[in-house]
Amino acid sequence: MLFRSYRNNVQLGETAPIKVDYKDTIVTLQRSGLKGTDTDLQFQGSMSTANTAPMSLVLLGTVNLHLAQVFEPDIRSSGELKFNINSSGAANSPDLGGQIEIVDANFASGDLPVGLQHGNGVLTLTKDRLNITKFQGTVGSGTLTAQGGVAYRPGVQFDLGLAAKGVRVLYPQGMRETVNANLRFAGTTDNALLGGQVNLADLSF
């Protein structure tokens, strides 16, 4: 295994050479994986260029969210994503299934007025949708919850709900307020609508 170090605190390497083969319209990703700092992810899959031919995807293991800093050094992140995805079926109608568990996710960036702490939730992958089975985290000393999902067949369609309670925000600079909100984002990539209520309290300068 070849490890590569990033910023002296993250190591990552492949558990086996990553190989992709193509034969008789079938593209095959041979079984391999990534292993490193609190990360151990295994994957393999196959897909045909013929829409009715079978496909498969296996994605199992854990990824440490600290790895996000490899791609964007200005952010601070931690926590884990746990993948348990095993899907098969025809390429034009795959039987997708599995879960992605979010464990104690933390994210902050200098470009955002607030960060996320202790985010926990479960995303469930089905044949037609990615559902937020549950999600809750702390933002600005308040609580943030999310629900809903994204349908990807027959077309991409959003139906997402977001609720914030007691979120303290320092924005714009010099102004502090507490935000309570219930928002819904619904529609398609061509026609989406954001609606709901946002209440500001305890404004101070």
N, CA, C and O of each residue as an XYZ file, in Angstrom:
820
protein
N       0.846     -1.200      0.000
C       0.000      0.000      0.000
C       0.876      1.242      0.000
O       1.836      1.336      0.765
N       0.544      2.181     -0.851
C       1.291      3.433     -0.932
C       0.500      4.533     -0.244
O      -0.596      4.890     -0.677
N       1.072      5.073      0.845
C       0.423      6.167      1.552
C       0.953      7.497      1.030
O       2.134      7.638      0.710
N       0.051      8.462      0.955
C       0.432      9.831      0.616
C       0.029     10.730      1.776
O      -1.074     10.610      2.309
N       0.904     11.610      2.155
C       0.642     12.507      3.279
C       0.220     13.875      2.765
O       0.765     14.381      1.784
N      -0.772     14.474      3.452
C      -1.268     15.793      3.096
C      -1.226     16.664      4.335
O      -1.816     16.326      5.361
N      -0.524     17.794      4.238
C      -0.449     18.779      5.327
C       0.035     18.136      6.629
O      -0.285     18.617      7.716
N       0.801     17.055      6.519
C       1.455     16.402      7.652
C       0.504     15.768      8.663
O       0.966     15.242      9.676
N      -0.802     15.798      8.426
C      -1.712     15.206      9.408
C      -2.753     14.279      8.793
O      -3.597     13.748      9.515
N      -2.718     14.072      7.497
C      -3.647     13.168      6.829
C      -2.862     12.248      5.911
O      -2.064     12.707      5.093
N      -3.090     10.953      6.046
C      -2.487      9.981      5.156
C      -3.582      9.211      4.441
O      -4.624      8.911      5.022
N      -3.339      8.895      3.179
C      -4.331      8.187      2.387
C      -3.627      7.399      1.292
O      -2.712      7.904      0.642
N      -4.059      6.157      1.092
C      -3.478      5.327      0.043
C      -4.459      4.277     -0.414
O      -5.426      3.980      0.287
N      -4.221      3.709     -1.589
C      -5.087      2.663     -2.107
C      -4.666      1.310     -1.546
O      -3.474      1.033     -1.408
N      -5.652      0.463     -1.222
C      -5.353     -0.863     -0.674
C      -4.896     -1.829     -1.765
O      -4.242     -2.832     -1.479
N      -5.240     -1.525     -3.004
C      -4.803     -2.306     -4.161
C      -4.827     -1.368     -5.358
O      -5.572     -0.388     -5.353
N      -4.025     -1.645     -6.388
C      -4.046     -0.786     -7.569
C      -5.460     -0.632     -8.118
O      -6.174     -1.621     -8.287
N      -5.861      0.597     -8.396
C      -7.202      0.854     -8.922
C      -7.184      0.606    -10.421
O      -6.506      1.309    -11.171
N      -7.949     -0.419    -10.856
C      -7.949     -0.835    -12.253
C      -9.361     -0.760    -12.837
O     -10.330     -1.175    -12.201
N      -9.459     -0.238    -14.028
C     -10.714     -0.186    -14.757
C     -10.523     -0.918    -16.088
O      -9.633     -0.577    -16.867
N     -11.366     -1.929    -16.342
C     -11.287     -2.726    -17.564
C     -12.497     -2.457    -18.440
O     -13.576     -2.125    -17.950
N     -12.301     -2.606    -19.743
C     -13.413     -2.465    -20.699
C     -13.365     -3.628    -21.681
O     -12.358     -3.853    -22.352
N     -14.484     -4.370    -21.755
C     -14.562     -5.504    -22.662
C     -16.021     -5.783    -22.998
O     -16.869     -5.888    -22.111
N     -16.300     -5.900    -24.295
C     -17.655     -6.247    -24.767
C     -18.713     -5.327    -24.160
O     -19.710     -5.805    -23.619
N     -18.512     -4.060    -24.241
C     -19.398     -2.985    -23.759
C     -19.475     -2.886    -22.234
O     -20.232     -2.065    -21.715
N     -18.704     -3.707    -21.500
C     -18.764     -3.701    -20.036
C     -17.551     -2.960    -19.466
O     -16.406     -3.313    -19.748
N     -17.820     -1.930    -18.661
C     -16.777     -1.223    -17.917
C     -16.772     -1.768    -16.490
O     -17.786     -1.718    -15.794
N     -15.622     -2.288    -16.064
C     -15.533     -2.928    -14.752
C     -14.487     -2.235    -13.893
O     -13.328     -2.111    -14.289
N     -14.899     -1.788    -12.724
C     -13.980     -1.268    -11.720
C     -13.637     -2.411    -10.779
O     -14.482     -2.866    -10.008
N     -12.386     -2.875    -10.846
C     -11.984     -3.997    -10.005
C     -12.000     -3.585     -8.534
O     -11.853     -2.411     -8.192
N     -12.184     -4.598     -7.674
C     -12.279     -4.318     -6.239
C     -10.979     -3.683     -5.733
O      -9.884     -4.195     -5.966
N     -11.132     -2.574     -5.045
C     -10.004     -1.875     -4.457
C     -10.530     -1.067     -3.277
O     -11.641     -1.299     -2.801
N      -9.736     -0.134     -2.817
C     -10.187      0.657     -1.686
C      -9.196      1.750     -1.345
O      -8.111      1.846     -1.919
N      -9.604      2.567     -0.395
C      -8.765      3.628      0.143
C      -8.651      3.427      1.649
O      -9.635      3.138      2.331
N      -7.441      3.583      2.148
C      -7.233      3.404      3.577
C      -6.237      4.435      4.055
O      -5.249      4.727      3.381
N      -6.510      4.988      5.234
C      -5.612      5.991      5.768
C      -6.090      6.492      7.107
O      -6.581      5.718      7.928
N      -5.948      7.783      7.333
C      -6.294      8.384      8.609
C      -7.783      8.221      8.894
O      -8.611      8.934      8.326
N      -8.121      7.279      9.779
C      -9.515      7.002     10.161
C     -10.399      6.752      8.944
O     -11.589      7.062      8.972
N      -9.839      6.204      7.894
C     -10.575      5.951      6.657
C     -10.294      4.532      6.175
O      -9.142      4.102      6.113
N     -11.352      3.816      5.837
C     -11.213      2.470      5.270
C     -12.438      2.229      4.391
O     -13.501      1.857      4.888
N     -12.287      2.440      3.094
C     -13.405      2.376      2.153
C     -13.089      1.370      1.055
O     -12.039      1.452      0.418
N     -13.999      0.418      0.832
C     -13.861     -0.585     -0.213
C     -14.896     -0.329     -1.305
O     -16.025      0.067     -1.015
N     -14.506     -0.557     -2.570
C     -15.447     -0.321     -3.668
C     -15.146     -1.216     -4.859
O     -14.013     -1.647     -5.073
N     -16.187     -1.481     -5.621
C     -16.074     -2.161     -6.901
C     -17.382     -1.956     -7.647
O     -18.400     -1.621     -7.041
N     -17.360     -2.156     -8.968
C     -18.588     -1.965     -9.735
C     -18.405     -2.335    -11.187
O     -17.292     -2.587    -11.649
N     -19.503     -2.364    -11.891
C     -19.479     -2.616    -13.328
C     -20.690     -1.944    -13.958
O     -21.731     -1.774    -13.323
N     -20.528     -1.567    -15.221
C     -21.594     -0.896    -15.944
C     -21.405     -1.126    -17.428
O     -20.279     -1.154    -17.923
N     -22.516     -1.290    -18.139
C     -22.458     -1.523    -19.573
C     -22.875     -0.273    -20.329
O     -23.680      0.522    -19.843
N     -22.321     -0.110    -21.518
C     -22.747      0.984    -22.371
C     -24.096      0.700    -23.016
O     -24.699      1.587    -23.621
N     -24.573     -0.548    -22.885
C     -25.927     -0.908    -23.340
C     -26.894     -0.708    -22.179
O     -26.699     -1.284    -21.109
N     -27.931      0.097    -22.374
C     -28.804      0.501    -21.271
C     -29.479     -0.649    -20.553
O     -29.761     -0.545    -19.359
N     -29.745     -1.738    -21.248
C     -30.489     -2.842    -20.633
C     -29.578     -3.873    -19.977
O     -30.065     -4.817    -19.356
N     -28.278     -3.707    -20.103
C     -27.345     -4.662    -19.511
C     -27.227     -4.425    -18.007
O     -27.518     -3.327    -17.532
N     -26.806     -5.436    -17.257
C     -26.747     -5.281    -15.803
C     -25.614     -4.369    -15.346
O     -24.598     -4.229    -16.026
N     -25.807     -3.757    -14.193
C     -24.789     -2.948    -13.549
C     -24.721     -3.335    -12.082
O     -25.646     -3.951    -11.552
N     -23.633     -2.976    -11.432
C     -23.508     -3.240     -9.999
C     -22.598     -2.190     -9.376
O     -21.714     -1.640    -10.032
N     -22.834     -1.926     -8.102
C     -22.011     -0.976     -7.359
C     -21.965     -1.405     -5.899
O     -23.001     -1.604     -5.263
N     -20.756     -1.544     -5.381
C     -20.553     -1.857     -3.968
C     -19.648     -0.781     -3.380
O     -18.565     -0.510     -3.899
N     -20.110     -0.173     -2.289
C     -19.356      0.874     -1.604
C     -19.540      0.653     -0.108
O     -20.622      0.888      0.430
N     -18.490      0.205      0.558
C     -18.576     -0.175      1.959
C     -17.410      0.418      2.737
O     -16.266      0.392      2.284
N     -17.718      0.950      3.911
C     -16.649      1.415      4.775
C     -16.854      2.826      5.280
O     -17.954      3.375      5.210
N     -15.784      3.403      5.788
C     -15.831      4.687      6.493
C     -14.842      5.675      5.891
O     -13.711      5.320      5.559
N     -15.293      6.931      5.755
C     -14.436      8.022      5.302
C     -14.435      9.107      6.376
O     -15.496      9.535      6.830
N     -13.252      9.549      6.780
C     -13.140     10.631      7.743
C     -13.303     11.963      7.018
O     -12.615     12.223      6.032
N     -14.207     12.800      7.503
C     -14.476     14.083      6.852
C     -13.307     15.056      6.941
O     -13.305     16.095      6.281
N     -12.329     14.720      7.746
C     -11.119     15.547      7.800
C     -10.438     15.604      6.434
O      -9.691     16.538      6.146
N     -10.701     14.596      5.592
C     -10.095     14.557      4.258
C     -10.559     15.708      3.369
O      -9.901     16.029      2.379
N     -11.677     16.327      3.709
C     -12.147     17.461      2.900
C     -11.119     18.582      2.872
O     -11.073     19.355      1.916
N     -10.296     18.677      3.908
C      -9.291     19.727      3.968
C      -8.168     19.514      2.955
O      -7.413     20.436      2.649
N      -8.067     18.281      2.436
C      -7.091     18.024      1.381
C      -7.443     18.824      0.133
O      -6.561     19.324     -0.565
N      -8.753     18.941     -0.144
C      -9.212     19.620     -1.353
C      -9.450     21.114     -1.129
O      -9.367     21.904     -2.070
N      -9.744     21.501      0.114
C      -9.983     22.917      0.424
C      -9.336     23.234      1.772
O      -9.974     23.074      2.813
N      -8.079     23.681      1.767
C      -7.336     23.862      3.022
C      -7.956     24.872      3.972
O      -7.647     24.840      5.163
N      -8.818     25.769      3.500
C      -9.360     26.822      4.356
C     -10.509     26.361      5.241
O     -10.920     27.091      6.142
N     -11.033     25.164      5.000
C     -12.131     24.690      5.830
C     -11.589     23.834      6.976
O     -10.460     23.344      6.929
N     -12.411     23.670      7.990
C     -12.095     22.790      9.112
C     -13.234     21.778      9.225
O     -14.399     22.153      9.354
N     -12.889     20.510      9.176
C     -13.926     19.476      9.159
C     -13.464     18.251      9.924
O     -12.270     17.971     10.024
N     -14.437     17.526     10.464
C     -14.167     16.275     11.158
C     -15.458     15.466     11.193
O     -16.508     15.939     10.758
N     -15.374     14.258     11.707
C     -16.520     13.354     11.705
C     -16.342     12.261     10.677
O     -15.270     12.121     10.090
N     -17.395     11.483     10.455
C     -17.292     10.338      9.560
C     -18.518     10.204      8.668
O     -19.626     10.597      9.032
N     -18.283      9.633      7.482
C     -19.350      9.115      6.632
C     -19.175      7.610      6.549
O     -18.100      7.123      6.199
N     -20.237      6.870      6.873
C     -20.197      5.416      6.802
C     -21.082      4.943      5.656
O     -22.287      5.191      5.649
N     -20.476      4.262      4.688
C     -21.176      3.823      3.494
C     -21.530      2.337      3.597
O     -20.712      1.508      3.997
N     -22.766      2.029      3.227
C     -23.218      0.639      3.123
C     -24.139      0.551      1.911
O     -25.361      0.512      2.048
N     -23.539      0.520      0.727
C     -24.283      0.558     -0.530
C     -23.948     -0.679     -1.346
O     -22.780     -0.968     -1.605
N     -24.981     -1.403     -1.748
C     -24.812     -2.586     -2.579
C     -25.974     -2.615     -3.561
O     -27.093     -2.971     -3.190
N     -25.718     -2.245     -4.802
C     -26.783     -2.049     -5.786
C     -26.512     -2.851     -7.046
O     -25.367     -3.154     -7.381
N     -27.598     -3.188     -7.739
C     -27.478     -3.919     -8.993
C     -28.713     -3.635     -9.840
O     -29.604     -2.892     -9.429
N     -28.755     -4.236    -11.024
C     -29.900     -4.058    -11.907
C     -29.463     -3.607    -13.285
O     -28.268     -3.541    -13.576
N     -30.441     -3.293    -14.140
C     -30.139     -2.800    -15.474
C     -29.672     -1.354    -15.392
O     -30.091     -0.609    -14.505
N     -28.807     -0.959    -16.316
C     -28.249      0.388    -16.283
C     -29.326      1.459    -16.417
O     -29.198      2.543    -15.848
N     -30.397      1.156    -17.172
C     -31.459      2.147    -17.354
C     -32.511      2.076    -16.256
O     -33.425      2.900    -16.222
N     -32.392      1.083    -15.341
C     -33.332      0.973    -14.228
C     -32.666      0.242    -13.061
O     -33.111     -0.837    -12.671
N     -31.604      0.823    -12.502
C     -30.856      0.139    -11.451
C     -31.658      0.022    -10.156
O     -32.450      0.900     -9.814
N     -31.435     -1.069     -9.454
C     -32.075     -1.292     -8.158
C     -31.131     -0.787     -7.075
O     -30.469     -1.567     -6.391
N     -31.083      0.524     -6.937
C     -30.176      1.131     -5.971
C     -30.674      0.907     -4.554
O     -31.879      0.862     -4.304
N     -29.749      0.768     -3.646
C     -30.137      0.580     -2.259
C     -28.948      0.715     -1.330
O     -27.808      0.460     -1.718
N     -29.222      1.116     -0.108
C     -28.176      1.242      0.887
C     -28.334      2.497      1.720
O     -29.317      3.226      1.592
N     -27.352      2.739      2.575
C     -27.402      3.887      3.471
C     -26.047      4.567      3.583
O     -24.995      3.947      3.426
N     -26.110      5.859      3.859
C     -24.929      6.645      4.212
C     -25.204      7.256      5.578
O     -26.138      8.043      5.734
N     -24.401      6.900      6.558
C     -24.594      7.409      7.919
C     -23.611      8.549      8.178
O     -22.412      8.420      7.929
N     -24.129      9.651      8.674
C     -23.311     10.808      9.039
C     -23.097     10.761     10.549
O     -24.058     10.749     11.317
N     -21.835     10.735     10.969
C     -21.514     10.547     12.382
C     -20.689     11.724     12.900
O     -19.542     11.914     12.494
N     -21.277     12.507     13.796
C     -20.595     13.602     14.495
C     -19.829     14.506     13.531
O     -18.642     14.773     13.720
N     -20.527     14.971     12.493
C     -19.895     15.823     11.484
C     -19.742     17.252     11.995
O     -20.658     17.814     12.595
N     -18.569     17.824     11.746
C     -18.280     19.206     12.100
C     -17.683     19.900     10.880
O     -16.812     19.350     10.207
N     -18.160     21.113     10.602
C     -17.701     21.829      9.412
C     -17.722     23.320      9.684
O     -18.708     23.855     10.192
N     -16.623     23.993      9.341
C     -16.547     25.448      9.496
C     -15.671     26.004      8.386
O     -14.726     25.359      7.932
N     -16.005     27.214      7.963
C     -15.255     27.888      6.912
C     -15.299     29.386      7.164
O     -16.295     29.913      7.659
N     -14.224     30.061      6.826
C     -14.194     31.502      6.986
C     -15.161     32.224      6.080
O     -15.447     33.401      6.300
N     -15.679     31.541      5.055
C     -16.641     32.149      4.135
C     -18.075     32.079      4.643
O     -18.964     32.697      4.056
N     -18.321     31.328      5.735
C     -19.680     31.149      6.255
C     -19.823     31.804      7.626
O     -18.893     31.756      8.431
N     -20.975     32.416      7.903
C     -21.159     33.090      9.196
C     -21.316     32.119     10.364
O     -21.083     32.502     11.510
N     -21.701     30.889     10.102
C     -21.854     29.878     11.154
C     -21.278     28.568     10.647
O     -21.096     28.374      9.445
N     -20.995     27.670     11.586
C     -20.506     26.346     11.247
C     -21.428     25.282     11.804
O     -22.332     25.578     12.586
N     -21.201     24.048     11.402
C     -21.985     22.906     11.870
C     -21.170     22.118     12.880
O     -19.992     21.836     12.664
N     -21.821     21.765     13.996
C     -21.192     20.896     14.983
C     -22.101     19.705     15.271
O     -23.325     19.834     15.287
N     -21.500     18.570     15.492
C     -22.195     17.353     15.936
C     -23.386     17.013     15.036
O     -24.483     16.727     15.517
N     -23.151     17.049     13.736
C     -24.195     16.642     12.802
C     -24.290     15.129     12.707
O     -23.295     14.451     12.449
N     -25.485     14.606     12.916
C     -25.711     13.161     12.849
C     -26.968     12.882     12.040
O     -27.975     13.575     12.188
N     -26.910     11.871     11.189
C     -28.075     11.562     10.381
C     -27.862     10.332      9.531
O     -26.799      9.713      9.552
N     -28.902      9.989      8.779
C     -28.870      8.831      7.885
C     -29.501      9.219      6.562
O     -30.620      9.730      6.527
N     -28.785      8.976      5.476
C     -29.307      9.134      4.124
C     -29.570      7.746      3.562
O     -28.696      6.880      3.593
N     -30.783      7.537      3.045
C     -31.171      6.235      2.521
C     -31.333      6.304      1.014
O     -32.066      7.144      0.492
N     -30.643      5.415      0.327
C     -30.678      5.360     -1.131
C     -31.686      4.302     -1.570
O     -31.591      3.142     -1.170
N     -32.657      4.709     -2.400
C     -33.644      3.779     -2.936
C     -33.589      3.808     -4.459
O     -32.773      4.514     -5.053
N     -34.455      3.043     -5.066
C     -34.465      2.940     -6.526
C     -34.694      4.284     -7.195
O     -34.150      4.549     -8.267
N     -35.498      5.137     -6.563
C     -35.875      6.401     -7.196
C     -35.438      7.645     -6.443
O     -35.465      8.739     -7.006
N     -35.027      7.505     -5.155
C     -34.800      8.693     -4.337
C     -33.602      8.518     -3.405
O     -33.192      7.408     -3.068
N     -33.064      9.668     -3.009
C     -32.164      9.744     -1.877
C     -32.922     10.457     -0.770
O     -33.233     11.642     -0.893
N     -33.222      9.750      0.307
C     -34.035     10.285      1.390
C     -33.174     10.655      2.597
O     -32.235      9.945      2.955
N     -33.518     11.782      3.210
C     -32.930     12.132      4.495
C     -33.794     11.458      5.556
O     -34.825     11.991      5.965
N     -33.364     10.296      5.986
C     -34.145      9.576      6.995
C     -34.189     10.355      8.294
O     -35.220     10.425      8.963
N     -33.047     10.940      8.638
C     -32.997     11.849      9.790
C     -31.693     12.634      9.710
O     -30.691     12.140      9.193
N     -31.716     13.864     10.228
C     -30.501     14.653     10.362
C     -30.722     15.734     11.399
O     -31.740     16.428     11.386
N     -29.754     15.872     12.302
C     -29.807     16.932     13.302
C     -28.384     17.332     13.669
O     -27.494     16.490     13.791
N     -28.193     18.630     13.842
C     -26.889     19.128     14.245
C     -27.032     20.437     14.989
O     -28.133     20.967     15.134
N     -25.910     20.953     15.458
C     -25.871     22.220     16.179
C     -25.232     23.278     15.288
O     -24.151     23.072     14.736
N     -25.918     24.420     15.155
C     -25.412     25.537     14.362
C     -25.589     26.803     15.190
O     -26.703     27.117     15.610
N     -24.511     27.529     15.429
C     -24.603     28.764     16.205
C     -25.293     28.566     17.539
O     -26.130     29.385     17.920
N     -24.965     27.499     18.263
C     -25.539     27.154     19.573
C     -27.019     26.792     19.505
O     -27.645     26.563     20.540
N     -27.587     26.739     18.301
C     -28.972     26.322     18.131
C     -29.057     24.964     17.457
O     -28.043     24.310     17.215
N     -30.280     24.551     17.158
C     -30.514     23.227     16.579
C     -30.957     23.341     15.133
O     -31.811     24.158     14.790
N     -30.366     22.512     14.295
C     -30.732     22.448     12.883
C     -31.171     21.034     12.557
O     -30.452     20.078     12.847
N     -32.361     20.889     11.947
C     -32.840     19.579     11.520
C     -33.210     19.640     10.043
O     -33.570     20.697      9.526
N     -33.118     18.508      9.376
C     -33.442     18.434      7.956
C     -34.226     17.165      7.685
O     -34.073     16.162      8.382
N     -35.083     17.221      6.647
C     -35.864     16.062      6.240
C     -36.197     16.204      4.754
O     -35.963     17.247      4.143
N     -36.747     15.133      4.194
C     -37.120     15.165      2.789
C     -36.169     14.343      1.952
O     -35.604     13.360      2.432
N     -35.983     14.737      0.695
C     -35.105     13.986     -0.172
C     -35.059     14.549     -1.569
O     -35.639     15.592     -1.869
N     -34.342     13.818     -2.425
C     -34.182     14.196     -3.825
C     -34.531     12.989     -4.681
O     -33.923     11.927     -4.547
N     -35.508     13.155     -5.557
C     -35.842     12.105     -6.517
C     -34.969     12.293     -7.757
O     -34.790     13.416     -8.227
N     -34.429     11.199     -8.284
C     -33.592     11.301     -9.474
C     -34.166     10.568    -10.667
O     -33.547     10.543    -11.731
N     -35.344      9.968    -10.513
C     -36.046      9.359    -11.651
C     -37.540      9.595    -11.497
O     -38.072      9.508    -10.391
N     -38.220      9.894    -12.599
C     -37.738      9.995    -13.983
C     -36.905     11.252    -14.243
O     -36.201     11.322    -15.251
N     -36.975     12.252    -13.346
C     -36.160     13.457    -13.450
C     -35.805     13.929    -12.060
O     -36.429     13.519    -11.081
N     -34.804     14.789    -11.967
C     -34.369     15.297    -10.661
C     -35.422     16.241    -10.091
O     -35.825     17.203    -10.745
N     -35.867     15.957     -8.859
C     -36.860     16.792     -8.191
C     -36.548     16.856     -6.701
O     -36.305     15.835     -6.058
N     -36.560     18.082     -6.160
C     -36.219     18.307     -4.763
C     -37.477     18.425     -3.910
O     -38.505     18.925     -4.367
N     -37.385     17.967     -2.684
C     -38.424     18.186     -1.682
C     -37.737     18.133     -0.324
O     -37.740     17.101      0.348
N     -37.153     19.253      0.067
C     -36.306     19.307      1.253
C     -36.869     20.292      2.270
O     -37.320     21.381      1.914
N     -36.838     19.899      3.532
C     -37.272     20.769      4.613
C     -36.134     21.028      5.584
O     -35.357     20.126      5.897
N     -36.039     22.267      6.060
C     -34.977     22.661      6.978
C     -35.584     23.478      8.102
O     -36.327     24.427      7.848
N     -35.278     23.122      9.339
C     -35.778     23.856     10.499
C     -34.615     24.271     11.385
O     -33.743     23.462     11.700
N     -34.608     25.539     11.784
C     -33.573     26.068     12.668
C     -34.238     26.659     13.904
O     -35.253     27.347     13.797
N     -33.676     26.397     15.060
C     -34.236     26.908     16.309
C     -33.108     27.437     17.185
O     -32.198     26.699     17.562
N     -33.184     28.734     17.502
C     -32.223     29.337     18.406
C     -30.819     29.449     17.841
O     -29.839     29.389     18.584
N     -30.719     29.612     16.520
C     -29.402     29.716     15.880
C     -28.891     31.151     15.997
O     -29.543     32.082     15.522
N     -27.762     31.331     16.609
C     -27.173     32.664     16.797
C     -26.208     32.946     15.655
O     -25.309     32.155     15.369
N     -26.409     34.082     15.012
C     -25.627     34.438     13.827
C     -25.019     35.821     14.015
O     -25.693     36.748     14.464
N     -23.742     35.954     13.670
C     -23.087     37.251     13.659
C     -22.916     37.664     12.200
O     -21.880     37.415     11.586
N     -23.964     38.307     11.655
C     -23.953     38.679     10.237
C     -25.077     39.681      9.973
O     -26.197     39.467     10.438
N     -24.814     40.774      9.237
C     -23.481     41.181      8.789
C     -22.583     41.548      9.959
O     -23.016     41.561     11.111
N     -21.342     41.841      9.654
C     -20.370     42.096     10.704
C     -20.846     43.229     11.608
O     -21.235     44.303     11.149
N     -20.800     42.950     12.913
C     -21.230     43.938     13.883
C     -22.655     43.766     14.340
O     -23.078     44.439     15.280
N     -23.422     42.878     13.704
C     -24.812     42.644     14.087
C     -24.977     41.193     14.532
O     -24.556     40.271     13.834
N     -25.582     41.002     15.678
C     -25.828     39.665     16.206
C     -27.341     39.458     16.324
O     -28.061     40.352     16.770
N     -27.817     38.272     15.919
C     -29.238     37.968     16.007
C     -29.440     36.477     16.222
O     -28.557     35.665     15.948
N     -30.616     36.137     16.715
C     -31.009     34.740     16.871
C     -32.061     34.416     15.817
O     -33.040     35.145     15.656
N     -31.851     33.324     15.110
C     -32.706     32.959     13.985
C     -33.508     31.702     14.304
O     -32.966     30.695     14.759
N     -34.822     31.788     14.053
C     -35.704     30.617     14.048
C     -36.327     30.543     12.656
O     -36.842     31.539     12.150
N     -36.280     29.378     12.048
C     -36.743     29.292     10.665
C     -37.320     27.926     10.358
O     -36.910     26.912     10.923
N     -38.287     27.924      9.442
C     -38.818     26.707      8.827
C     -38.859     26.959      7.327
O     -39.644     27.777      6.848
N     -38.010     26.251      6.589
C     -37.878     26.483      5.156
C     -38.139     25.199      4.384
O     -37.887     24.095      4.867
N     -38.649     25.375      3.176
C     -38.858     24.234      2.286
C     -38.347     24.592      0.902
O     -38.656     25.652      0.358
N     -37.556     23.680      0.346
C     -37.012     23.852     -0.993
C     -37.578     22.734     -1.862
O     -37.311     21.558     -1.616
N     -38.356     23.095     -2.871
C     -39.037     22.093     -3.694
C     -38.994     22.501     -5.151
O     -38.934     23.685     -5.483
N     -39.024     21.497     -6.016
C     -39.056     21.778     -7.444
C     -38.023     20.972     -8.200
O     -37.531     19.950     -7.720
N     -37.704     21.449     -9.387
C     -36.741     20.786    -10.252
C     -35.532     21.691    -10.453
O     -35.495     22.817     -9.957
N     -34.543     21.183    -11.190
C     -33.359     21.997    -11.467
C     -33.696     23.193    -12.337
O     -32.964     24.183    -12.329
N     -34.793     23.124    -13.089
C     -35.198     24.244    -13.948
C     -36.197     25.183    -13.282
O     -36.330     26.342    -13.675
N     -36.897     24.672    -12.270
C     -37.953     25.471    -11.649
C     -38.074     25.083    -10.179
O     -38.847     24.190     -9.830
N     -37.318     25.748     -9.326
C     -37.308     25.439     -7.900
C     -37.859     26.616     -7.102
O     -37.751     27.769     -7.520
N     -38.454     26.309     -5.944
C     -39.076     27.321     -5.101
C     -38.604     27.152     -3.668
O     -38.653     26.051     -3.120
N     -38.150     28.231     -3.065
C     -37.767     28.249     -1.662
C     -38.800     29.066     -0.901
O     -39.031     30.232     -1.220
N     -39.425     28.457      0.108
C     -40.453     29.145      0.871
C     -40.374     28.807      2.346
O     -39.621     27.925      2.757
N     -41.168     29.527      3.143
C     -41.192     29.266      4.573
C     -41.132     30.541      5.379
O     -41.444     31.620      4.874
N     -40.731     30.421      6.632
C     -40.682     31.556      7.549
C     -39.316     31.661      8.207
O     -38.684     30.658      8.540
N     -38.873     32.913      8.387
C     -37.636     33.194      9.112
C     -37.935     34.296     10.117
O     -38.389     35.378      9.744
N     -37.681     34.021     11.383
C     -37.916     34.998     12.442
C     -36.588     35.380     13.091
O     -35.790     34.516     13.454
N     -36.364     36.690     13.232
C     -35.157     37.200     13.867
C     -35.509     37.762     15.229
O     -36.515     38.453     15.394
N     -34.666     37.457     16.200
C     -34.906     37.953     17.561
C     -33.575     38.316     18.205
O     -32.509     37.930     17.725
N     -33.656     39.063     19.297
C     -32.478     39.435     20.081
C     -31.427     40.122     19.221
O     -30.242     39.802     19.306
N     -31.859     41.060     18.401
C     -30.893     41.795     17.571
C     -30.059     42.714     18.445
O     -30.572     43.383     19.342
N     -28.777     42.731     18.167
C     -27.887     43.630     18.888
C     -26.744     44.057     17.959
O     -26.388     43.351     17.015
N     -26.185     45.228     18.256
C     -25.126     45.769     17.422
C     -23.836     45.905     18.231
O     -22.818     46.348     17.699
